[in-house]
PDB file of C-alpha atoms in Angstrom:
ATOM      1  CA  UNK C   1       2.777 129.440 137.857  1.00  0.00           C
ATOM      2  CA  UNK C   2       5.039 126.760 139.300  1.00  0.00           C
ATOM      3  CA  UNK C   3       6.452 126.575 142.800  1.00  0.00           C
ATOM      4  CA  UNK C   4      10.228 126.220 142.986  1.00  0.00           C
ATOM      5  CA  UNK C   5       9.907 122.531 143.942  1.00  0.00           C
ATOM      6  CA  UNK C   6       7.691 121.856 140.915  1.00  0.00           C
ATOM      7  CA  UNK C   7       9.953 123.825 138.611  1.00  0.00           C
ATOM      8  CA  UNK C   8      12.944 121.898 139.988  1.00  0.00           C
ATOM      9  CA  UNK C   9      11.367 118.581 139.034  1.00  0.00           C
ATOM     10  CA  UNK C  10      10.421 119.710 135.542  1.00  0.00           C
ATOM     11  CA  UNK C  11      13.765 121.398 134.798  1.00  0.00           C
ATOM     12  CA  UNK C  12      15.917 118.667 136.384  1.00  0.00           C
ATOM     13  CA  UNK C  13      17.771 121.360 138.307  1.00  0.00           C
ATOM     14  CA  UNK C  14      18.147 121.186 142.065  1.00  0.00           C
ATOM     15  CA  UNK C  15      16.605 123.886 144.225  1.00  0.00           C
ATOM     16  CA  UNK C  16      20.132 124.805 145.298  1.00  0.00           C
ATOM     17  CA  UNK C  17      21.108 125.267 141.637  1.00  0.00           C
ATOM     18  CA  UNK C  18      18.015 127.387 140.947  1.00  0.00           C
ATOM     19  CA  UNK C  19      18.841 129.680 143.869  1.00  0.00           C
ATOM     20  CA  UNK C  20      22.427 129.949 142.602  1.00  0.00           C
ATOM     21  CA  UNK C  21      21.311 130.851 139.061  1.00  0.00           C
ATOM     22  CA  UNK C  22      18.910 133.389 140.535  1.00  0.00           C
ATOM     23  CA  UNK C  23      21.773 134.976 142.490  1.00  0.00           C
ATOM     24  CA  UNK C  24      23.882 135.117 139.311  1.00  0.00           C
ATOM     25  CA  UNK C  25      21.035 136.743 137.398  1.00  0.00           C
ATOM     26  CA  UNK C  26      20.674 133.891 134.902  1.00  0.00           C
ATOM     27  CA  UNK C  27      17.262 132.591 135.917  1.00  0.00           C
ATOM     28  CA  UNK C  28      15.209 134.791 138.218  1.00  0.00           C
ATOM     29  CA  UNK C  29      11.753 133.676 139.411  1.00  0.00           C
ATOM     30  CA  UNK C  30       8.803 135.211 137.578  1.00  0.00           C
ATOM     31  CA  UNK C  31       7.538 136.414 140.940  1.00  0.00           C
ATOM     32  CA  UNK C  32       8.329 136.218 144.651  1.00  0.00           C
ATOM     33  CA  UNK C  33       5.631 136.352 147.349  1.00  0.00           C
ATOM     34  CA  UNK C  34       6.526 139.373 149.465  1.00  0.00           C
ATOM     35  CA  UNK C  35       5.064 137.793 152.626  1.00  0.00           C
ATOM     36  CA  UNK C  36       6.307 134.214 152.415  1.00  0.00           C
ATOM     37  CA  UNK C  37       9.322 134.611 150.108  1.00  0.00           C
ATOM     38  CA  UNK C  38       8.028 131.734 147.984  1.00  0.00           C
ATOM     39  CA  UNK C  39       9.376 131.746 144.457  1.00  0.00           C
ATOM     40  CA  UNK C  40       7.227 131.059 141.413  1.00  0.00           C
ATOM     41  CA  UNK C  41       8.279 130.310 137.847  1.00  0.00           C
ATOM     42  CA  UNK C  42       6.452 130.286 134.528  1.00  0.00           C
ATOM     43  CA  UNK C  43       6.506 127.266 132.234  1.00  0.00           C
ATOM     44  CA  UNK C  44       8.144 129.422 129.547  1.00  0.00           C
ATOM     45  CA  UNK C  45      11.237 129.625 131.783  1.00  0.00           C
ATOM     46  CA  UNK C  46      11.817 125.898 131.370  1.00  0.00           C
ATOM     47  CA  UNK C  47      13.444 126.644 128.014  1.00  0.00           C
ATOM     48  CA  UNK C  48      15.924 128.998 129.701  1.00  0.00           C
ATOM     49  CA  UNK C  49      16.624 126.391 132.384  1.00  0.00           C
ATOM     50  CA  UNK C  50      17.286 123.781 129.665  1.00  0.00           C
ATOM     51  CA  UNK C  51      19.742 126.101 127.916  1.00  0.00           C
ATOM     52  CA  UNK C  52      21.627 126.756 131.157  1.00  0.00           C
ATOM     53  CA  UNK C  53      21.800 123.035 131.913  1.00  0.00           C
ATOM     54  CA  UNK C  54      22.975 122.275 128.379  1.00  0.00           C
ATOM     55  CA  UNK C  55      25.688 124.950 128.436  1.00  0.00           C
ATOM     56  CA  UNK C  56      26.927 123.817 131.840  1.00  0.00           C
ATOM     57  CA  UNK C  57      27.177 120.239 130.536  1.00  0.00           C
ATOM     58  CA  UNK C  58      29.422 121.653 127.787  1.00  0.00           C
ATOM     59  CA  UNK C  59      31.632 123.111 130.551  1.00  0.00           C
ATOM     60  CA  UNK C  60      30.751 126.737 129.832  1.00  0.00           C
ATOM     61  CA  UNK C  61      31.385 129.001 132.795  1.00  0.00           C
ATOM     62  CA  UNK C  62      28.702 131.179 134.378  1.00  0.00           C
ATOM     63  CA  UNK C  63      30.357 134.231 132.829  1.00  0.00           C
ATOM     64  CA  UNK C  64      30.319 132.615 129.379  1.00  0.00           C
ATOM     65  CA  UNK C  65      26.627 131.755 129.726  1.00  0.00           C
ATOM     66  CA  UNK C  66      25.892 135.322 130.812  1.00  0.00           C
ATOM     67  CA  UNK C  67      27.724 136.541 127.715  1.00  0.00           C
ATOM     68  CA  UNK C  68      25.583 134.294 125.491  1.00  0.00           C
ATOM     69  CA  UNK C  69      22.380 135.514 127.122  1.00  0.00           C
ATOM     70  CA  UNK C  70      23.583 139.097 126.583  1.00  0.00           C
ATOM     71  CA  UNK C  71      23.996 138.555 122.852  1.00  0.00           C
ATOM     72  CA  UNK C  72      27.504 137.121 122.424  1.00  0.00           C
ATOM     73  CA  UNK C  73      28.082 134.711 119.514  1.00  0.00           C
ATOM     74  CA  UNK C  74      27.601 131.266 121.028  1.00  0.00           C
ATOM     75  CA  UNK C  75      29.415 129.638 118.076  1.00  0.00           C
ATOM     76  CA  UNK C  76      32.525 131.702 118.780  1.00  0.00           C
ATOM     77  CA  UNK C  77      32.447 130.767 122.465  1.00  0.00           C
ATOM     78  CA  UNK C  78      32.001 127.085 121.595  1.00  0.00           C
ATOM     79  CA  UNK C  79      34.918 127.243 119.126  1.00  0.00           C
ATOM     80  CA  UNK C  80      37.148 128.538 121.935  1.00  0.00           C
ATOM     81  CA  UNK C  81      35.866 125.735 124.153  1.00  0.00           C
ATOM     82  CA  UNK C  82      36.768 123.199 121.457  1.00  0.00           C
ATOM     83  CA  UNK C  83      40.352 124.487 121.502  1.00  0.00           C
ATOM     84  CA  UNK C  84      40.614 124.228 125.296  1.00  0.00           C
ATOM     85  CA  UNK C  85      39.055 120.766 125.428  1.00  0.00           C
ATOM     86  CA  UNK C  86      41.314 119.557 122.609  1.00  0.00           C
ATOM     87  CA  UNK C  87      44.395 120.643 124.584  1.00  0.00           C
ATOM     88  CA  UNK C  88      43.030 118.914 127.695  1.00  0.00           C
ATOM     89  CA  UNK C  89      42.393 115.784 125.635  1.00  0.00           C
ATOM     90  CA  UNK C  90      45.977 115.802 124.361  1.00  0.00           C
ATOM     91  CA  UNK C  91      47.314 116.187 127.904  1.00  0.00           C
ATOM     92  CA  UNK C  92      45.099 113.345 129.163  1.00  0.00           C
ATOM     93  CA  UNK C  93      46.095 111.082 126.253  1.00  0.00           C
ATOM     94  CA  UNK C  94      49.757 111.837 126.897  1.00  0.00           C
ATOM     95  CA  UNK C  95      49.391 110.948 130.581  1.00  0.00           C
ATOM     96  CA  UNK C  96      47.508 107.756 129.764  1.00  0.00           C
ATOM     97  CA  UNK C  97      50.222 106.809 127.287  1.00  0.00           C
ATOM     98  CA  UNK C  98      52.930 107.338 129.911  1.00  0.00           C
ATOM     99  CA  UNK C  99      50.971 105.266 132.446  1.00  0.00           C
ATOM    100  CA  UNK C 100      50.495 102.456 129.912  1.00  0.00           C
ATOM    101  CA  UNK C 101      54.199 102.535 129.028  1.00  0.00           C
ATOM    102  CA  UNK C 102      55.095 102.266 132.708  1.00  0.00           C
ATOM    103  CA  UNK C 103      52.682  99.358 133.180  1.00  0.00           C
ATOM    104  CA  UNK C 104      54.053  97.569 130.117  1.00  0.00           C
ATOM    105  CA  UNK C 105      57.634  97.995 131.318  1.00  0.00           C
ATOM    106  CA  UNK C 106      57.803  95.372 134.064  1.00  0.00           C
ATOM    107  CA  UNK C 107      61.076  96.714 135.452  1.00  0.00           C
ATOM    108  CA  UNK C 108      59.928 100.341 135.011  1.00  0.00           C
ATOM    109  CA  UNK C 109      63.480 101.114 133.875  1.00  0.00           C
ATOM    110  CA  UNK C 110      62.551 104.148 131.784  1.00  0.00           C
ATOM    111  CA  UNK C 111      59.827 106.745 132.218  1.00  0.00           C
ATOM    112  CA  UNK C 112      59.143 109.381 129.571  1.00  0.00           C
ATOM    113  CA  UNK C 113      57.987 112.889 130.445  1.00  0.00           C
ATOM    114  CA  UNK C 114      57.062 115.858 128.278  1.00  0.00           C
ATOM    115  CA  UNK C 115      58.381 119.298 129.188  1.00  0.00           C
ATOM    116  CA  UNK C 116      59.204 122.698 127.729  1.00  0.00           C
ATOM    117  CA  UNK C 117      62.742 124.121 127.686  1.00  0.00           C
ATOM    118  CA  UNK C 118      62.555 127.943 127.817  1.00  0.00           C
ATOM    119  CA  UNK C 119      64.339 130.134 125.275  1.00  0.00           C
ATOM    120  CA  UNK C 120      68.050 130.311 126.072  1.00  0.00           C
ATOM    121  CA  UNK C 121      71.316 131.898 124.923  1.00  0.00           C
ATOM    122  CA  UNK C 122      74.024 129.252 124.516  1.00  0.00           C
ATOM    123  CA  UNK C 123      77.639 129.125 123.551  1.00  0.00           C
ATOM    124  CA  UNK C 124      78.318 126.226 121.244  1.00  0.00           C
ATOM    125  CA  UNK C 125      81.355 124.402 119.873  1.00  0.00           C
ATOM    126  CA  UNK C 126      81.706 121.569 117.391  1.00  0.00           C
ATOM    127  CA  UNK C 127      84.464 119.066 116.634  1.00  0.00           C
ATOM    128  CA  UNK C 128      85.183 115.477 115.578  1.00  0.00           C
ATOM    129  CA  UNK C 129      86.363 113.044 118.272  1.00  0.00           C
ATOM    130  CA  UNK C 130      88.040 109.672 117.878  1.00  0.00           C
ATOM    131  CA  UNK C 131      85.860 108.045 120.566  1.00  0.00           C
ATOM    132  CA  UNK C 132      82.882 108.995 122.718  1.00  0.00           C
ATOM    133  CA  UNK C 133      85.021 108.863 125.859  1.00  0.00           C
ATOM    134  CA  UNK C 134      87.148 111.726 124.495  1.00  0.00           C
ATOM    135  CA  UNK C 135      84.183 114.040 125.104  1.00  0.00           C
ATOM    136  CA  UNK C 136      84.885 113.921 128.851  1.00  0.00           C
ATOM    137  CA  UNK C 137      88.113 115.839 128.220  1.00  0.00           C
ATOM    138  CA  UNK C 138      86.912 117.971 125.304  1.00  0.00           C
ATOM    139  CA  UNK C 139      83.791 119.430 127.019  1.00  0.00           C
ATOM    140  CA  UNK C 140      85.729 120.926 129.982  1.00  0.00           C
ATOM    141  CA  UNK C 141      88.290 122.280 127.514  1.00  0.00           C
ATOM    142  CA  UNK C 142      85.525 124.086 125.604  1.00  0.00           C
ATOM    143  CA  UNK C 143      84.265 125.640 128.830  1.00  0.00           C
ATOM    144  CA  UNK C 144      87.753 126.871 129.723  1.00  0.00           C
ATOM    145  CA  UNK C 145      88.251 128.369 126.261  1.00  0.00           C
ATOM    146  CA  UNK C 146      84.912 130.172 126.468  1.00  0.00           C
ATOM    147  CA  UNK C 147      85.842 131.713 129.829  1.00  0.00           C
ATOM    148  CA  UNK C 148      89.245 132.811 128.542  1.00  0.00           C
ATOM    149  CA  UNK C 149      87.498 134.576 125.711  1.00  0.00           C
ATOM    150  CA  UNK C 150      84.723 135.957 127.946  1.00  0.00           C
ATOM    151  CA  UNK C 151      85.920 136.491 131.538  1.00  0.00           C
ATOM    152  CA  UNK C 152      83.023 136.849 133.926  1.00  0.00           C
ATOM    153  CA  UNK C 153      80.469 135.244 131.619  1.00  0.00           C
ATOM    154  CA  UNK C 154      77.912 133.473 133.812  1.00  0.00           C
ATOM    155  CA  UNK C 155      76.077 130.226 133.158  1.00  0.00           C
ATOM    156  CA  UNK C 156      72.296 130.391 133.372  1.00  0.00           C
ATOM    157  CA  UNK C 157      70.361 129.272 136.430  1.00  0.00           C
ATOM    158  CA  UNK C 158      69.208 126.576 136.480  1.00  0.00           C
ATOM    159  CA  UNK C 159      72.163 125.249 134.442  1.00  0.00           C
ATOM    160  CA  UNK C 160      71.452 123.713 131.054  1.00  0.00           C
ATOM    161  CA  UNK C 161      74.159 121.906 129.108  1.00  0.00           C
ATOM    162  CA  UNK C 162      73.862 119.275 126.390  1.00  0.00           C
ATOM    163  CA  UNK C 163      75.593 117.598 123.460  1.00  0.00           C
ATOM    164  CA  UNK C 164      74.226 116.788 120.024  1.00  0.00           C
ATOM    165  CA  UNK C 165      75.558 114.377 117.415  1.00  0.00           C
ATOM    166  CA  UNK C 166      74.961 115.926 113.946  1.00  0.00           C
ATOM    167  CA  UNK C 167      75.979 112.775 112.042  1.00  0.00           C
ATOM    168  CA  UNK C 168      72.529 111.358 112.811  1.00  0.00           C
ATOM    169  CA  UNK C 169      73.866 107.822 113.186  1.00  0.00           C
ATOM    170  CA  UNK C 170      75.938 105.767 115.595  1.00  0.00           C
ATOM    171  CA  UNK C 171      79.647 105.683 114.769  1.00  0.00           C
ATOM    172  CA  UNK C 172      82.474 103.868 116.510  1.00  0.00           C
ATOM    173  CA  UNK C 173      85.024 106.529 115.627  1.00  0.00           C
ATOM    174  CA  UNK C 174      85.354 109.978 114.010  1.00  0.00           C
ATOM    175  CA  UNK C 175      82.288 111.172 115.892  1.00  0.00           C
ATOM    176  CA  UNK C 176      81.022 114.670 115.209  1.00  0.00           C
ATOM    177  CA  UNK C 177      79.846 116.299 118.433  1.00  0.00           C
ATOM    178  CA  UNK C 178      78.330 119.690 119.226  1.00  0.00           C
ATOM    179  CA  UNK C 179      78.414 120.993 122.777  1.00  0.00           C
ATOM    180  CA  UNK C 180      75.979 123.657 124.021  1.00  0.00           C
ATOM    181  CA  UNK C 181      75.787 125.444 127.368  1.00  0.00           C
ATOM    182  CA  UNK C 182      73.272 128.094 128.413  1.00  0.00           C
ATOM    183  CA  UNK C 183      74.693 131.458 129.532  1.00  0.00           C
ATOM    184  CA  UNK C 184      73.245 134.789 130.620  1.00  0.00           C
ATOM    185  CA  UNK C 185      74.421 136.861 127.637  1.00  0.00           C
ATOM    186  CA  UNK C 186      76.059 136.773 124.229  1.00  0.00           C
ATOM    187  CA  UNK C 187      79.859 136.967 124.273  1.00  0.00           C
ATOM    188  CA  UNK C 188      82.909 137.196 122.039  1.00  0.00           C
ATOM    189  CA  UNK C 189      83.361 134.475 119.443  1.00  0.00           C
ATOM    190  CA  UNK C 190      86.326 132.792 117.779  1.00  0.00           C
ATOM    191  CA  UNK C 191      86.808 129.862 115.419  1.00  0.00           C
ATOM    192  CA  UNK C 192      85.712 127.390 118.122  1.00  0.00           C
ATOM    193  CA  UNK C 193      83.253 129.282 120.325  1.00  0.00           C
ATOM    194  CA  UNK C 194      80.012 130.567 118.823  1.00  0.00           C
ATOM    195  CA  UNK C 195      76.862 132.013 120.399  1.00  0.00           C
ATOM    196  CA  UNK C 196      73.243 131.555 119.390  1.00  0.00           C
ATOM    197  CA  UNK C 197      69.743 131.785 120.796  1.00  0.00           C
ATOM    198  CA  UNK C 198      67.787 128.563 121.228  1.00  0.00           C
ATOM    199  CA  UNK C 199      64.012 129.038 120.884  1.00  0.00           C
ATOM    200  CA  UNK C 200      61.609 127.608 123.432  1.00  0.00           C
ATOM    201  CA  UNK C 201      61.542 123.876 122.779  1.00  0.00           C
ATOM    202  CA  UNK C 202      59.107 121.123 123.707  1.00  0.00           C
ATOM    203  CA  UNK C 203      60.919 117.841 124.412  1.00  0.00           C
ATOM    204  CA  UNK C 204      60.339 114.265 125.437  1.00  0.00           C
ATOM    205  CA  UNK C 205      62.685 113.486 128.314  1.00  0.00           C
ATOM    206  CA  UNK C 206      64.111 110.224 129.611  1.00  0.00           C
ATOM    207  CA  UNK C 207      66.814 109.474 132.199  1.00  0.00           C
ATOM    208  CA  UNK C 208      69.499 106.849 131.732  1.00  0.00           C
ATOM    209  CA  UNK C 209      71.297 105.567 134.821  1.00  0.00           C
ATOM    210  CA  UNK C 210      74.650 103.867 134.360  1.00  0.00           C
ATOM    211  CA  UNK C 211      77.429 103.528 131.814  1.00  0.00           C
ATOM    212  CA  UNK C 212      77.331 105.210 128.416  1.00  0.00           C
ATOM    213  CA  UNK C 213      78.089 101.806 126.890  1.00  0.00           C
ATOM    214  CA  UNK C 214      74.404 100.819 127.019  1.00  0.00           C
ATOM    215  CA  UNK C 215      72.814 104.264 126.571  1.00  0.00           C
ATOM    216  CA  UNK C 216      71.550 103.000 123.216  1.00  0.00           C
ATOM    217  CA  UNK C 217      68.806 101.146 125.109  1.00  0.00           C
ATOM    218  CA  UNK C 218      67.428 104.478 126.346  1.00  0.00           C
ATOM    219  CA  UNK C 219      67.521 105.977 122.841  1.00  0.00           C
ATOM    220  CA  UNK C 220      65.693 102.941 121.450  1.00  0.00           C
ATOM    221  CA  UNK C 221      63.033 103.160 124.144  1.00  0.00           C
ATOM    222  CA  UNK C 222      62.547 106.920 123.616  1.00  0.00           C
ATOM    223  CA  UNK C 223      62.321 106.723 119.820  1.00  0.00           C
ATOM    224  CA  UNK C 224      59.903 103.799 119.989  1.00  0.00           C
ATOM    225  CA  UNK C 225      57.781 105.684 122.515  1.00  0.00           C
ATOM    226  CA  UNK C 226      57.668 108.770 120.276  1.00  0.00           C
ATOM    227  CA  UNK C 227      56.669 106.729 117.226  1.00  0.00           C
ATOM    228  CA  UNK C 228      53.976 104.746 119.038  1.00  0.00           C
ATOM    229  CA  UNK C 229      52.416 107.880 120.515  1.00  0.00           C
ATOM    230  CA  UNK C 230      52.366 110.013 117.388  1.00  0.00           C
ATOM    231  CA  UNK C 231      55.152 112.462 118.258  1.00  0.00           C
ATOM    232  CA  UNK C 232      57.191 114.024 115.443  1.00  0.00           C
ATOM    233  CA  UNK C 233      60.855 114.810 116.086  1.00  0.00           C
ATOM    234  CA  UNK C 234      61.824 118.458 115.573  1.00  0.00           C
ATOM    235  CA  UNK C 235      65.592 118.292 115.888  1.00  0.00           C
ATOM    236  CA  UNK C 236      68.566 116.296 117.092  1.00  0.00           C
ATOM    237  CA  UNK C 237      68.372 114.448 120.398  1.00  0.00           C
ATOM    238  CA  UNK C 238      70.175 116.188 123.268  1.00  0.00           C
ATOM    239  CA  UNK C 239      72.351 114.419 125.851  1.00  0.00           C
ATOM    240  CA  UNK C 240      72.476 116.251 129.180  1.00  0.00           C
ATOM    241  CA  UNK C 241      75.188 114.890 131.483  1.00  0.00           C
ATOM    242  CA  UNK C 242      74.015 115.278 135.081  1.00  0.00           C
ATOM    243  CA  UNK C 243      76.339 112.929 136.950  1.00  0.00           C
ATOM    244  CA  UNK C 244      79.449 111.324 135.490  1.00  0.00           C
ATOM    245  CA  UNK C 245      83.144 110.599 135.856  1.00  0.00           C
ATOM    246  CA  UNK C 246      83.747 114.135 137.196  1.00  0.00           C
ATOM    247  CA  UNK C 247      81.657 113.599 140.369  1.00  0.00           C
ATOM    248  CA  UNK C 248      80.820 109.881 140.661  1.00  0.00           C
ATOM    249  CA  UNK C 249      83.340 107.081 141.122  1.00  0.00           C
ATOM    250  CA  UNK C 250      81.043 104.278 140.010  1.00  0.00           C
ATOM    251  CA  UNK C 251      79.638 104.068 136.466  1.00  0.00           C
ATOM    252  CA  UNK C 252      76.416 102.737 138.001  1.00  0.00           C
ATOM    253  CA  UNK C 253      75.826 106.201 139.483  1.00  0.00           C
ATOM    254  CA  UNK C 254      76.240 108.118 136.225  1.00  0.00           C
ATOM    255  CA  UNK C 255      73.026 109.889 135.206  1.00  0.00           C
ATOM    256  CA  UNK C 256      72.242 111.200 131.718  1.00  0.00           C
ATOM    257  CA  UNK C 257      69.070 112.878 130.504  1.00  0.00           C
ATOM    258  CA  UNK C 258      68.148 112.379 126.850  1.00  0.00           C
ATOM    259  CA  UNK C 259      65.838 115.005 125.375  1.00  0.00           C
ATOM    260  CA  UNK C 260      64.102 114.622 122.021  1.00  0.00           C
ATOM    261  CA  UNK C 261      62.769 117.921 120.598  1.00  0.00           C
ATOM    262  CA  UNK C 262      59.216 117.471 119.277  1.00  0.00           C
ATOM    263  CA  UNK C 263      56.719 119.586 117.354  1.00  0.00           C
TER     264      UNK C 263
END
């Protein structure tokens, strides 16, 4: 029989840990002196102690270890742990990549984040514009037409509005644009206004501050970031206009979020 101090040395578990595992019912002493309260262990219990230590090093919880000791399939539990650790690894790698990108960008002009856009109902409209600047008049017009068709229709909270460019390439003129705005319900449609449900979407997000004339720099940075970090695009990029000519006098104060849907 081994005293708790001796068993601690042989098992490489602290006395505090042994008392904790005893309390949890994982590793009870072989006997306890009723007069002194001294705990004694058998050498055969070293194997149990080694298993507990090994499972804890694999990040199994006390409840998971109890389940294994009660006959649960350890391979199944470890497979689930692989899935959780893989997700954690991906999150850590993504954060490290963002940090490295920030460190490499001396001016720290752009910072990429990953986020999930919840499922939304949107009204959508599509047209061809002569120039990009024409969108500043066309987008409000679309909103007015939607409200005429659907009085009382409410925009979602928080608001979510974006434009897509289906042509898939930069064009100086004859630009096809699709406007989308999230609302609380489906409404009436006409030749211009349509409704659809957008599924939950994971996106890479970047903010561009300033004129639209040099927004191409932000797109270049975002696409390069996605390629270098193994992301695969899952749709058209979305331009979300946060601040612009409608509420800011200076172009330097305009703020646009670019979102790239990813798998």
